[in-house]
C-alpha cells in the first residue's frame, strides 16, 4: 500500500513569489492535515481538510490556503512568500471514521526555501 | 500558554536506562493523546496512542495519562541508541475544534 506522497521534495522560491505543494493521501483516507515545521519550532498546525471541505485552520495568515480535490488529494498554496516561510511542510492523512481516524500518517515532506 | 508543552531537552540517558518524557496540555476537552517519534530529517511516526486515564504498555514503551492533571508521559524501558530521536506529544481535541496539536518535541539521546 502506497503511503502519503508529497511533491515536490524541495522547492526554492524568492520573496513575493507563490509556492504550491501537493499531497496524495493513503488510499481510503479522506482527511488531510498540513503542518509547518520550521527549524526548532515543532509542528505548527496549518489546515485540515476532510471530504473536500476545510474543517479547521491554524493561526496562519490568509496567504496560506489550500484545497482538497474529489480524489482527496490536496494542495497547499502560499502566496507572497516571506523569508520566514522557509520550512518543512508536512502532510498527513487519516481515515474519517473509526479508531484509525485518530492516527496521522505523514508524508516525507516538502522543504520550501525562500531566498 | 502553549496548547501542548514539552521540555525541549536534550534528555540524555545511558543505554539500558529508563527514559521518561513528559507533556502537558491546556485544552480540557482533549480526548486523544499520542506520542510520535521523529528521527532527524525524517517525518514523524506514531509510537503510542492513549485515550483513558492510566497506563498503556506496548513492548518497551509505556504511555501514562492523567486527565485531571492534564499530563501525558512516555516511558521507554531498556533505552537503546536507536531510540535517539525527537519525541512529539500530540493532542486531539473533540470539543468542537477537532484540532490535532503537536508539542515542540523532546530530543532524546541514548548514550552507548
PDB file of C-alpha atoms in Angstrom:
ATOM      1  CA  UNK A   1       0.000   0.000   0.000  1.00  0.00           C
ATOM      2  CA  UNK A   2       1.400   3.374  -1.013  1.00  0.00           C
ATOM      3  CA  UNK A   3       1.934   5.824   1.797  1.00  0.00           C
ATOM      4  CA  UNK A   4       1.319   9.546   1.839  1.00  0.00           C
ATOM      5  CA  UNK A   5       3.162  11.129  -1.056  1.00  0.00           C
ATOM      6  CA  UNK A   6       4.217  14.748  -1.257  1.00  0.00           C
ATOM      7  CA  UNK A   7       5.676  16.794  -4.068  1.00  0.00           C
ATOM      8  CA  UNK A   8       7.944  18.479  -4.708  1.00  0.00           C
ATOM      9  CA  UNK A   9      10.592  17.234  -2.296  1.00  0.00           C
ATOM     10  CA  UNK A  10      12.407  20.543  -2.430  1.00  0.00           C
ATOM     11  CA  UNK A  11      11.303  23.931  -3.680  1.00  0.00           C
ATOM     12  CA  UNK A  12      13.292  27.151  -3.867  1.00  0.00           C
ATOM     13  CA  UNK A  13      11.463  30.435  -4.313  1.00  0.00           C
ATOM     14  CA  UNK A  14      12.173  34.106  -3.843  1.00  0.00           C
ATOM     15  CA  UNK A  15      10.338  36.581  -1.653  1.00  0.00           C
ATOM     16  CA  UNK A  16       6.960  37.596  -3.028  1.00  0.00           C
ATOM     17  CA  UNK A  17       6.517  34.514  -5.200  1.00  0.00           C
ATOM     18  CA  UNK A  18       3.895  31.830  -4.758  1.00  0.00           C
ATOM     19  CA  UNK A  19       4.503  28.204  -3.830  1.00  0.00           C
ATOM     20  CA  UNK A  20       2.226  25.221  -4.400  1.00  0.00           C
ATOM     21  CA  UNK A  21       2.758  21.976  -2.543  1.00  0.00           C
ATOM     22  CA  UNK A  22       0.869  18.765  -3.245  1.00  0.00           C
ATOM     23  CA  UNK A  23      -0.170  15.770  -1.193  1.00  0.00           C
ATOM     24  CA  UNK A  24      -1.752  12.433  -2.024  1.00  0.00           C
ATOM     25  CA  UNK A  25      -3.202  10.612   0.987  1.00  0.00           C
ATOM     26  CA  UNK A  26      -3.214   6.914   1.623  1.00  0.00           C
ATOM     27  CA  UNK A  27      -5.906   5.189  -0.401  1.00  0.00           C
ATOM     28  CA  UNK A  28      -9.153   5.249   1.563  1.00  0.00           C
ATOM     29  CA  UNK A  29      -8.145   8.178   3.750  1.00  0.00           C
ATOM     30  CA  UNK A  30     -10.393  11.214   3.442  1.00  0.00           C
ATOM     31  CA  UNK A  31      -8.740  13.592   5.930  1.00  0.00           C
ATOM     32  CA  UNK A  32      -5.637  15.577   5.077  1.00  0.00           C
ATOM     33  CA  UNK A  33      -3.698  17.709   7.538  1.00  0.00           C
ATOM     34  CA  UNK A  34      -0.980  20.232   6.716  1.00  0.00           C
ATOM     35  CA  UNK A  35       1.733  21.228   9.183  1.00  0.00           C
ATOM     36  CA  UNK A  36       4.659  23.627   9.007  1.00  0.00           C
ATOM     37  CA  UNK A  37       7.862  22.580  10.745  1.00  0.00           C
ATOM     38  CA  UNK A  38      10.328  25.437  10.880  1.00  0.00           C
ATOM     39  CA  UNK A  39      13.743  24.797  12.377  1.00  0.00           C
ATOM     40  CA  UNK A  40      13.441  24.305  16.115  1.00  0.00           C
ATOM     41  CA  UNK A  41       9.767  25.248  16.259  1.00  0.00           C
ATOM     42  CA  UNK A  42       7.962  21.919  16.165  1.00  0.00           C
ATOM     43  CA  UNK A  43       4.913  21.121  14.049  1.00  0.00           C
ATOM     44  CA  UNK A  44       2.576  24.071  13.622  1.00  0.00           C
ATOM     45  CA  UNK A  45      -0.948  23.162  12.523  1.00  0.00           C
ATOM     46  CA  UNK A  46      -1.893  24.818   9.252  1.00  0.00           C
ATOM     47  CA  UNK A  47      -5.021  23.275   7.751  1.00  0.00           C
ATOM     48  CA  UNK A  48      -7.322  20.283   8.000  1.00  0.00           C
ATOM     49  CA  UNK A  49      -9.409  19.083   5.060  1.00  0.00           C
ATOM     50  CA  UNK A  50     -11.973  16.340   5.128  1.00  0.00           C
ATOM     51  CA  UNK A  51     -14.372  15.202   2.433  1.00  0.00           C
ATOM     52  CA  UNK A  52     -13.382  18.154   0.264  1.00  0.00           C
ATOM     53  CA  UNK A  53     -14.078  20.805   2.884  1.00  0.00           C
ATOM     54  CA  UNK A  54     -11.756  22.925   5.017  1.00  0.00           C
ATOM     55  CA  UNK A  55     -12.620  21.843   8.579  1.00  0.00           C
ATOM     56  CA  UNK A  56     -10.167  23.909  10.565  1.00  0.00           C
ATOM     57  CA  UNK A  57      -7.137  26.135  10.194  1.00  0.00           C
ATOM     58  CA  UNK A  58      -4.351  27.170  12.488  1.00  0.00           C
ATOM     59  CA  UNK A  59      -3.084  30.634  13.336  1.00  0.00           C
ATOM     60  CA  UNK A  60      -1.597  31.453   9.965  1.00  0.00           C
ATOM     61  CA  UNK A  61      -2.314  34.440   7.711  1.00  0.00           C
ATOM     62  CA  UNK A  62      -4.771  34.098   4.806  1.00  0.00           C
ATOM     63  CA  UNK A  63      -1.925  33.884   2.300  1.00  0.00           C
ATOM     64  CA  UNK A  64      -1.687  30.252   3.419  1.00  0.00           C
ATOM     65  CA  UNK A  65      -4.547  28.461   1.710  1.00  0.00           C
ATOM     66  CA  UNK A  66      -5.336  25.187   0.096  1.00  0.00           C
ATOM     67  CA  UNK A  67      -7.944  22.848  -1.159  1.00  0.00           C
ATOM     68  CA  UNK A  68      -8.875  19.199  -1.292  1.00  0.00           C
ATOM     69  CA  UNK A  69      -9.872  17.580  -4.545  1.00  0.00           C
ATOM     70  CA  UNK A  70     -12.609  14.968  -5.139  1.00  0.00           C
ATOM     71  CA  UNK A  71      -9.972  12.211  -5.041  1.00  0.00           C
ATOM     72  CA  UNK A  72      -8.947  13.528  -1.567  1.00  0.00           C
ATOM     73  CA  UNK A  73      -5.564  14.746  -2.702  1.00  0.00           C
ATOM     74  CA  UNK A  74      -4.715  18.229  -1.520  1.00  0.00           C
ATOM     75  CA  UNK A  75      -2.603  21.201  -2.330  1.00  0.00           C
ATOM     76  CA  UNK A  76      -1.228  23.936  -0.123  1.00  0.00           C
ATOM     77  CA  UNK A  77      -0.674  27.370  -1.605  1.00  0.00           C
ATOM     78  CA  UNK A  78       1.492  30.015  -0.017  1.00  0.00           C
ATOM     79  CA  UNK A  79       1.214  33.455  -1.588  1.00  0.00           C
ATOM     80  CA  UNK A  80       3.519  36.462  -1.208  1.00  0.00           C
ATOM     81  CA  UNK A  81       6.303  34.314   0.210  1.00  0.00           C
ATOM     82  CA  UNK A  82       8.322  35.676   3.100  1.00  0.00           C
ATOM     83  CA  UNK A  83      11.725  34.535   4.324  1.00  0.00           C
ATOM     84  CA  UNK A  84      10.172  33.055   7.484  1.00  0.00           C
ATOM     85  CA  UNK A  85       8.037  30.720   5.357  1.00  0.00           C
ATOM     86  CA  UNK A  86      11.156  28.625   4.826  1.00  0.00           C
ATOM     87  CA  UNK A  87      10.319  25.332   6.488  1.00  0.00           C
ATOM     88  CA  UNK A  88       9.471  21.688   6.035  1.00  0.00           C
ATOM     89  CA  UNK A  89       5.797  21.323   5.115  1.00  0.00           C
ATOM     90  CA  UNK A  90       4.345  18.018   6.221  1.00  0.00           C
ATOM     91  CA  UNK A  91       1.135  16.478   5.002  1.00  0.00           C
ATOM     92  CA  UNK A  92      -0.610  13.731   6.947  1.00  0.00           C
ATOM     93  CA  UNK A  93      -3.719  11.704   6.253  1.00  0.00           C
ATOM     94  CA  UNK A  94      -6.169   9.671   8.282  1.00  0.00           C
ATOM     95  CA  UNK A  95      -9.417   7.815   7.776  1.00  0.00           C
ATOM     96  CA  UNK A  96     -12.502   9.829   8.627  1.00  0.00           C
ATOM     97  CA  UNK A  97     -14.170   7.348  10.912  1.00  0.00           C
ATOM     98  CA  UNK A  98     -13.213   4.714  13.439  1.00  0.00           C
ATOM     99  CA  UNK A  99     -10.203   4.468  15.682  1.00  0.00           C
ATOM    100  CA  UNK A 100      -7.923   4.927  12.702  1.00  0.00           C
ATOM    101  CA  UNK A 101      -9.275   8.439  12.422  1.00  0.00           C
ATOM    102  CA  UNK A 102      -7.100   9.337  15.381  1.00  0.00           C
ATOM    103  CA  UNK A 103      -3.828   8.298  13.807  1.00  0.00           C
ATOM    104  CA  UNK A 104      -1.959  10.505  11.376  1.00  0.00           C
ATOM    105  CA  UNK A 105       0.344   9.003   8.778  1.00  0.00           C
ATOM    106  CA  UNK A 106       2.832  11.534   7.499  1.00  0.00           C
ATOM    107  CA  UNK A 107       4.419  12.025   4.140  1.00  0.00           C
ATOM    108  CA  UNK A 108       8.138  12.709   3.760  1.00  0.00           C
ATOM    109  CA  UNK A 109       7.532  16.442   3.499  1.00  0.00           C
ATOM    110  CA  UNK A 110       8.299  19.260   1.098  1.00  0.00           C
ATOM    111  CA  UNK A 111      11.152  21.550   2.033  1.00  0.00           C
ATOM    112  CA  UNK A 112      10.490  25.120   0.973  1.00  0.00           C
ATOM    113  CA  UNK A 113      13.353  27.599   0.905  1.00  0.00           C
ATOM    114  CA  UNK A 114      12.586  31.258   0.382  1.00  0.00           C
ATOM    115  CA  UNK A 115      15.513  33.427  -0.685  1.00  0.00           C
TER     116      UNK A 115
ATOM    117  CA  UNK B   1       0.196  29.312  27.482  1.00  0.00           C
ATOM    118  CA  UNK B   2       1.066  26.853  24.734  1.00  0.00           C
ATOM    119  CA  UNK B   3      -1.589  24.287  23.918  1.00  0.00           C
ATOM    120  CA  UNK B   4       0.843  21.371  24.251  1.00  0.00           C
ATOM    121  CA  UNK B   5       4.086  21.819  26.175  1.00  0.00           C
ATOM    122  CA  UNK B   6       7.167  19.647  26.281  1.00  0.00           C
ATOM    123  CA  UNK B   7      10.671  20.150  27.580  1.00  0.00           C
ATOM    124  CA  UNK B   8      12.869  20.538  24.504  1.00  0.00           C
ATOM    125  CA  UNK B   9      15.794  18.666  26.055  1.00  0.00           C
ATOM    126  CA  UNK B  10      18.097  17.177  25.115  1.00  0.00           C
ATOM    127  CA  UNK B  11      17.377  14.399  27.572  1.00  0.00           C
ATOM    128  CA  UNK B  12      20.433  12.175  27.825  1.00  0.00           C
ATOM    129  CA  UNK B  13      20.169   8.678  29.296  1.00  0.00           C
ATOM    130  CA  UNK B  14      22.639   5.787  29.294  1.00  0.00           C
ATOM    131  CA  UNK B  15      21.893   2.680  27.261  1.00  0.00           C
ATOM    132  CA  UNK B  16      19.637   0.296  29.178  1.00  0.00           C
ATOM    133  CA  UNK B  17      18.140   3.011  31.383  1.00  0.00           C
ATOM    134  CA  UNK B  18      14.547   4.238  31.512  1.00  0.00           C
ATOM    135  CA  UNK B  19      13.819   7.427  29.590  1.00  0.00           C
ATOM    136  CA  UNK B  20      10.907   9.498  30.876  1.00  0.00           C
ATOM    137  CA  UNK B  21       9.318  12.066  28.587  1.00  0.00           C
ATOM    138  CA  UNK B  22       6.607  14.449  29.767  1.00  0.00           C
ATOM    139  CA  UNK B  23       3.897  16.556  28.175  1.00  0.00           C
ATOM    140  CA  UNK B  24       1.196  18.884  29.476  1.00  0.00           C
ATOM    141  CA  UNK B  25      -1.796  20.220  27.564  1.00  0.00           C
ATOM    142  CA  UNK B  26      -4.183  23.104  28.117  1.00  0.00           C
ATOM    143  CA  UNK B  27      -7.472  22.026  26.486  1.00  0.00           C
ATOM    144  CA  UNK B  28      -9.590  20.075  28.973  1.00  0.00           C
ATOM    145  CA  UNK B  29     -11.755  18.934  26.059  1.00  0.00           C
ATOM    146  CA  UNK B  30      -8.905  16.848  24.697  1.00  0.00           C
ATOM    147  CA  UNK B  31      -9.783  13.192  24.350  1.00  0.00           C
ATOM    148  CA  UNK B  32      -6.984  11.555  22.405  1.00  0.00           C
ATOM    149  CA  UNK B  33      -3.272  11.608  23.094  1.00  0.00           C
ATOM    150  CA  UNK B  34      -0.364  10.402  21.026  1.00  0.00           C
ATOM    151  CA  UNK B  35       3.370  10.033  21.031  1.00  0.00           C
ATOM    152  CA  UNK B  36       5.218  10.288  17.732  1.00  0.00           C
ATOM    153  CA  UNK B  37       8.908   9.720  17.114  1.00  0.00           C
ATOM    154  CA  UNK B  38      10.811  11.796  14.593  1.00  0.00           C
ATOM    155  CA  UNK B  39      14.308  10.911  13.514  1.00  0.00           C
ATOM    156  CA  UNK B  40      16.442  13.737  12.198  1.00  0.00           C
ATOM    157  CA  UNK B  41      15.471  14.563   8.617  1.00  0.00           C
ATOM    158  CA  UNK B  42      12.505  12.181   8.664  1.00  0.00           C
ATOM    159  CA  UNK B  43       8.787  12.573   9.161  1.00  0.00           C
ATOM    160  CA  UNK B  44       7.023  11.701  12.440  1.00  0.00           C
ATOM    161  CA  UNK B  45       5.780   8.167  13.039  1.00  0.00           C
ATOM    162  CA  UNK B  46       3.272   7.011  15.637  1.00  0.00           C
ATOM    163  CA  UNK B  47       4.572   5.120  18.662  1.00  0.00           C
ATOM    164  CA  UNK B  48       1.664   5.088  21.086  1.00  0.00           C
ATOM    165  CA  UNK B  49      -1.876   6.336  21.479  1.00  0.00           C
ATOM    166  CA  UNK B  50      -3.814   6.592  24.754  1.00  0.00           C
ATOM    167  CA  UNK B  51      -7.399   7.620  25.359  1.00  0.00           C
ATOM    168  CA  UNK B  52      -8.212   6.865  29.013  1.00  0.00           C
ATOM    169  CA  UNK B  53      -6.552   7.592  32.348  1.00  0.00           C
ATOM    170  CA  UNK B  54      -3.874   5.180  33.453  1.00  0.00           C
ATOM    171  CA  UNK B  55      -1.066   3.283  31.806  1.00  0.00           C
ATOM    172  CA  UNK B  56      -0.848   1.631  28.412  1.00  0.00           C
ATOM    173  CA  UNK B  57       2.067  -0.623  27.620  1.00  0.00           C
ATOM    174  CA  UNK B  58       3.415  -1.710  24.244  1.00  0.00           C
ATOM    175  CA  UNK B  59       6.708  -3.531  24.323  1.00  0.00           C
ATOM    176  CA  UNK B  60       9.363  -1.252  25.820  1.00  0.00           C
ATOM    177  CA  UNK B  61       7.030   1.749  25.699  1.00  0.00           C
ATOM    178  CA  UNK B  62       4.502   2.812  28.336  1.00  0.00           C
ATOM    179  CA  UNK B  63       2.210   5.794  27.926  1.00  0.00           C
ATOM    180  CA  UNK B  64       0.635   7.343  31.009  1.00  0.00           C
ATOM    181  CA  UNK B  65      -2.339   9.695  31.038  1.00  0.00           C
ATOM    182  CA  UNK B  66      -3.753  11.825  33.854  1.00  0.00           C
ATOM    183  CA  UNK B  67      -6.599  13.954  32.538  1.00  0.00           C
ATOM    184  CA  UNK B  68      -7.201  15.676  35.873  1.00  0.00           C
ATOM    185  CA  UNK B  69      -3.632  16.991  35.831  1.00  0.00           C
ATOM    186  CA  UNK B  70      -3.656  17.385  32.021  1.00  0.00           C
ATOM    187  CA  UNK B  71      -0.488  15.382  31.831  1.00  0.00           C
ATOM    188  CA  UNK B  72       0.798  12.703  29.472  1.00  0.00           C
ATOM    189  CA  UNK B  73       4.077  10.851  29.722  1.00  0.00           C
ATOM    190  CA  UNK B  74       6.046   8.266  27.795  1.00  0.00           C
ATOM    191  CA  UNK B  75       8.432   5.831  29.428  1.00  0.00           C
ATOM    192  CA  UNK B  76      10.984   3.960  27.346  1.00  0.00           C
ATOM    193  CA  UNK B  77      12.482   0.984  29.159  1.00  0.00           C
ATOM    194  CA  UNK B  78      15.856  -0.520  28.263  1.00  0.00           C
ATOM    195  CA  UNK B  79      16.686   2.513  26.115  1.00  0.00           C
ATOM    196  CA  UNK B  80      18.750   1.808  23.023  1.00  0.00           C
ATOM    197  CA  UNK B  81      20.915   4.161  20.935  1.00  0.00           C
ATOM    198  CA  UNK B  82      18.381   3.615  18.139  1.00  0.00           C
ATOM    199  CA  UNK B  83      15.790   5.336  20.360  1.00  0.00           C
ATOM    200  CA  UNK B  84      17.702   8.598  19.967  1.00  0.00           C
ATOM    201  CA  UNK B  85      15.218  10.902  18.241  1.00  0.00           C
ATOM    202  CA  UNK B  86      12.788  13.723  18.927  1.00  0.00           C
ATOM    203  CA  UNK B  87       9.591  12.604  20.634  1.00  0.00           C
ATOM    204  CA  UNK B  88       6.481  14.604  19.843  1.00  0.00           C
ATOM    205  CA  UNK B  89       3.433  14.684  22.066  1.00  0.00           C
ATOM    206  CA  UNK B  90       0.176  15.261  20.175  1.00  0.00           C
ATOM    207  CA  UNK B  91      -3.297  16.009  21.461  1.00  0.00           C
ATOM    208  CA  UNK B  92      -6.574  15.791  19.590  1.00  0.00           C
ATOM    209  CA  UNK B  93      -9.470  17.822  20.861  1.00  0.00           C
ATOM    210  CA  UNK B  94     -13.026  16.811  20.188  1.00  0.00           C
ATOM    211  CA  UNK B  95     -14.570  19.838  21.876  1.00  0.00           C
ATOM    212  CA  UNK B  96     -15.726  21.448  18.660  1.00  0.00           C
ATOM    213  CA  UNK B  97     -12.416  22.379  17.120  1.00  0.00           C
ATOM    214  CA  UNK B  98     -11.149  18.884  16.323  1.00  0.00           C
ATOM    215  CA  UNK B  99      -7.606  20.252  16.185  1.00  0.00           C
ATOM    216  CA  UNK B 100      -4.665  17.872  16.236  1.00  0.00           C
ATOM    217  CA  UNK B 101      -1.909  19.798  18.023  1.00  0.00           C
ATOM    218  CA  UNK B 102       1.707  18.830  18.495  1.00  0.00           C
ATOM    219  CA  UNK B 103       4.190  19.902  21.127  1.00  0.00           C
ATOM    220  CA  UNK B 104       7.616  21.116  20.076  1.00  0.00           C
ATOM    221  CA  UNK B 105       9.151  17.781  20.981  1.00  0.00           C
ATOM    222  CA  UNK B 106      11.782  16.477  23.368  1.00  0.00           C
ATOM    223  CA  UNK B 107      15.107  15.418  21.926  1.00  0.00           C
ATOM    224  CA  UNK B 108      16.282  12.144  23.454  1.00  0.00           C
ATOM    225  CA  UNK B 109      19.893  10.983  23.344  1.00  0.00           C
ATOM    226  CA  UNK B 110      20.685   7.439  24.420  1.00  0.00           C
ATOM    227  CA  UNK B 111      24.372   7.119  25.162  1.00  0.00           C
ATOM    228  CA  UNK B 112      26.077   3.821  24.300  1.00  0.00           C
TER     229      UNK B 112
END
